[in-house]
Every structure is written in C-alpha cells, then in structure tokens.
Amino acid sequence: MPQPQLSPRKAVAPEQLLYTAAQVRELDRLAIASGIAGFELMRRAGQAAFDLVQQCWPDHSPIEVFCGGGNNGGDGYVLAALAAEAGLPVRVWALAAPAALGGDAALAWQWAQRAGVAVTPWRGELPAENSVVVDAMLGIGLRGEVREQYGLAIQAINTTNVPVLAIDTPSGLCSDTGRILGLAVRASQTLSFIGLKRGLFTLDALDCVGELSFADLAVPRDVYTTLAAAQLDGAVSHLNLPAMLAQWGPRPRNAHKGLAGHVLVVGGDYGMAGAALLAASAAARSGAGLVSCATRPEHIAALVAARPELMAHGVGSAHELQPLLAKASVVVVGPGLGQQAWGKELLVAALAANKPTLFDADALNLIASEPQLLFSHDGPRILTPHPGEAARLLACSTASLQADRFAAARMLAQRFAASVLLKGAGTVVATDAALYLCSGGNPGMASGGMGDVLSGVIGSLVAQGLSPQRAICLGVAVHAEAADIAAEAGERGMLASDVIDQLRGVINGYAALS
C-alpha cells in the first residue's frame, strides 16, 4: 500500500501551487473519485501525523489529542488509535460529542475505541508537563470566529510549554488568508495534507504554523492535473528562487553595460537622501549596467562619496529631469521622494516619460491622493506598497486590507493595471490574473530602507530585460534570500545596507544554490 510522503518546510505542493481550502476539498473529492476511499485518505493522514510525532518528539509522553467534530478530528482519532496499538500512552480530549460524529470521522472514533483509547470530554484540563499535544480540532473547515469552547482549549494549549503538532492547519487560523479568527493554536509543527494551503505562508500564520511539513497522502498525479486543467481561481504559485535563477541563466560572454540596462532612481528629498542611495546601490549590486540617481543638488557630494559607481544628478525641476528620463531603461520613482511640490513635479515628469516604471513609497502616497495621475502613464507599471500604502490606494483600512492580502493584491493589480507587490510577512505578488507568494524573509527586515532596496533590485532586473512579472517575482525572492543570509548574524539591528551586501552572491546563485 502506498505511504504518504513527508517533505520539509521549504518544499511546496505539487506543481508549485498553494491552494485555497475549497481547492483542497476538490482535490480530496477527485482523489476519492479516482478510487481511494475517503477513510483510506483519513488513515493515511493519521499515519503521517503519528509518524511525525514519533520522529520529532519520541521522548514526550503521553500524546494528548484534542479532537473536534469534523474530519480534522477524525485524523486525530486515527492518530490516537495508532498510538494505542503501538503501546504508547495516549488520550483524546473531545471538543465535540464523539457519538455525534458522522462519516469517516465516526469510523475513526470507533477504531480508537477498539484500540482502547481513553476519550474524555474536555472540561478545561491542561496538557501534562512532558506531553506532546496534537491539535485536531478545526482544520480548514472553520467558518467565522472560533467558538468559546474551542477558544478556551486553544488558550489552554498555548499557555503550556509542550510541543504541539497542528494537523493540516492550526485551529483558529484561516487557511485561505493566514488571519487569526479570534484565537489560534501556536504550533511547533504543522502537517498539511494533499495540497499546501496558501494561508499557511502569510500574515499571522508565520507565528502559528511553526515548522511546516507536507504529506501528499499518495494522491495520484492525475488528480492535480485534473484540477489544474480547470479554472484555478485563487491558486497561488510559490516562488522558487533557485528555479528562477536557473531559468534566467548566465550572462553572455560578450556582455557589456549597455546590454544590462540603465536604471534611473528618482527621489531623495531633504532629509531622505539615504532612501534614494539605498535603491540605487541595490540596483547596481543586482546587475544593472548603469545606475543614475536624480535627487536634490545638496545630496550629490554625499551620494558620490558613498557610492562612486552611481551617476548622481542634482535636479531642481522637471525640466532638469527630462534628459535623464530619456536615457533610462527603467525608472524607479518614490524612495525618499516626499510629498511636497518638488516630489510631485518629478513624479508627473516620470509618468509622462512612459518608460517602464516602478512606483514606491511617496510616489504611491501621491498617487493615492490623486489616482488619475497614474492613468496618464502608458508604460508598464510596478507598484510595491506596504499594507498602509496599499490601504490608501484602495481607500480602505489597513486592517480590512490585511484580512485578505491575496484579494487586496489582486484588486490593486486590476484597479491600476499594474504588477503589484504587497509587502509584509509572506509577500504577495499579483500580475494580470496570476498570484504568487514569497515565503522568504525574516523579522529583521522590520527596519527603515528595506523597501528601497527591494525597489532597486526589481528595477535592475527590468533594466536587464526581464518582464515586469518575472522581475517582480525574482526580485522579491532575491531580496528575501539576501535578508535571510544577513539575518544569520542576528535579526535585531539588521540594516538595509546589510541586505545590499548579500545581493551579489544571491543573484549569481552562489548563496541560493549552495
């Protein structure tokens, strides 16, 4: 009999896709239609979870399984039955009456009964000191806020200092959006089945999922192919940096700087010269042939001293910017631009040039206040907002935007006819009808200038001939990998310039492929 295969955290689901809960339920239905009984899938899920418990925490006892009333609870009952049959101490805390279970979950409960598992209604008990907890309460079936009894159980689990395995999805976490629905289990490990859920990689999920493993439950490849042939609205492609770098390939041996493009960074109002310098430096370190920086005249000496490879130009008006725009392959406008008359004048000039343009920071804030500005631009557009900027562009609250980052990124892409990168934990990219997710990066990136570096990286890739879609996907993955390498020395105190220092190795594949 085929056994479910476990893969480590950085592996992704078949076809590099991350799925919605509805899509995973359809995969489950197609697997059953292919000839695999529903209870057999549940048995495989319970077996994979039991194997992971044994692999990760062999010295913890007893195994305490918190079971809900659906198929997620059924997976927990299977695990408990297998543990009992192996002679291991195990007990089930029932959050729903076992006698009310139906279908495959009822069969799993009956198996646990035959195996001698003690099943007790949960009444507020805390897990034992050296136990391992299995969260099999809610899974991907949660609708709305967590109900009180489940919330109390989640609190009890989270207050203990014992390892926790979440089956499929930590209870209380929305598997479509990564949002906590009131309360959520903070797991040490999460084991996802059949298809990885897109919400496990963004927003609140990063504090709930722990280490992530995947078990395909030996579902035939044809099942995934059948679903892929249908409309996969909402499916997300998980970005794979080594694969993207390999696809890009090396430079031709006769390459020269003219072939590698010319990036123009526009920004750096008074007090914000560093933002423009960071973006321009990142563009140079990412392989652009030429990098120019249009900024306040007072900043030129400092920029040249810091990075002599840049062509720094002092501009006081749109008229002085025009010849620089004419020479550029791509424009990055916004880092340190400010929202005063000078910044707006330069933005309007950049828009009129109709070059491929990346809009970031204050350029986005100016556009949010006058959206019609953007529609005067006829070239390819890339928008790279953080959640606050994105909320201003959509005229909504940051909280409502963060409630579904995938929908927000797609709405921005459609409304502004642009490729969009929505920054944050689990960065989301929306281009045309496609969605992508970058799961790299770390909390050390919560410091000034990181977004400026990202803008420079993406602008450089566009200058080197990549389409906006490929540039934004490769750029965010390169930036995240460089930040993860920089964070090896510690997350607190990490600077944007530390990330720039790692870009060269990453973009040449030395770090990402090692």
Coordinates of N, CA and C in Angstrom, one line a residue, residues 14 75 84 99 145 153 186 192 250 258 260 268 297 310 331 359:
P14 N 2.5 19.9 -5.0 CA 2.7 19.5 -6.4 C 2.4 20.7 -7.3
D75 N -8.9 12.7 11.8 CA -7.5 12.4 11.7 C -6.9 12.2 13.0
A84 N -2.1 4.0 20.4 CA -2.6 2.9 21.3 C -2.1 1.5 20.9
A99 N -20.2 10.6 19.8 CA -21.4 9.9 19.3 C -22.1 10.7 18.2
E145 N -15.5 33.4 13.5 CA -14.6 33.4 14.7 C -14.7 32.1 15.5
A153 N -9.9 26.0 24.8 CA -9.0 24.9 24.5 C -7.7 25.4 23.9
R186 N -0.8 28.1 18.5 CA 0.6 28.4 18.1 C 1.4 27.0 18.2
S192 N 0.6 19.6 6.7 CA -0.5 19.9 5.8 C -0.7 18.7 4.8
P250 N 23.1 32.5 -17.1 CA 24.2 33.4 -17.0 C 24.2 34.4 -18.1
G258 N 25.9 48.3 -21.7 CA 24.7 48.7 -22.5 C 23.6 47.7 -22.5
A260 N 23.0 45.6 -20.2 CA 22.5 45.3 -18.8 C 21.6 46.5 -18.4
G268 N 14.7 61.2 -2.9 CA 15.7 61.8 -2.0 C 15.5 63.2 -1.8
P297 N 20.1 68.7 -5.3 CA 21.5 69.0 -5.6 C 22.4 69.0 -4.4
L310 N 27.7 55.3 -9.0 CA 26.5 55.9 -9.4 C 26.7 57.2 -10.2
V331 N 12.5 53.4 -14.8 CA 12.5 54.4 -13.7 C 12.0 53.8 -12.4
F359 N 6.8 52.2 -9.0 CA 6.3 53.3 -8.1 C 6.4 52.7 -6.6

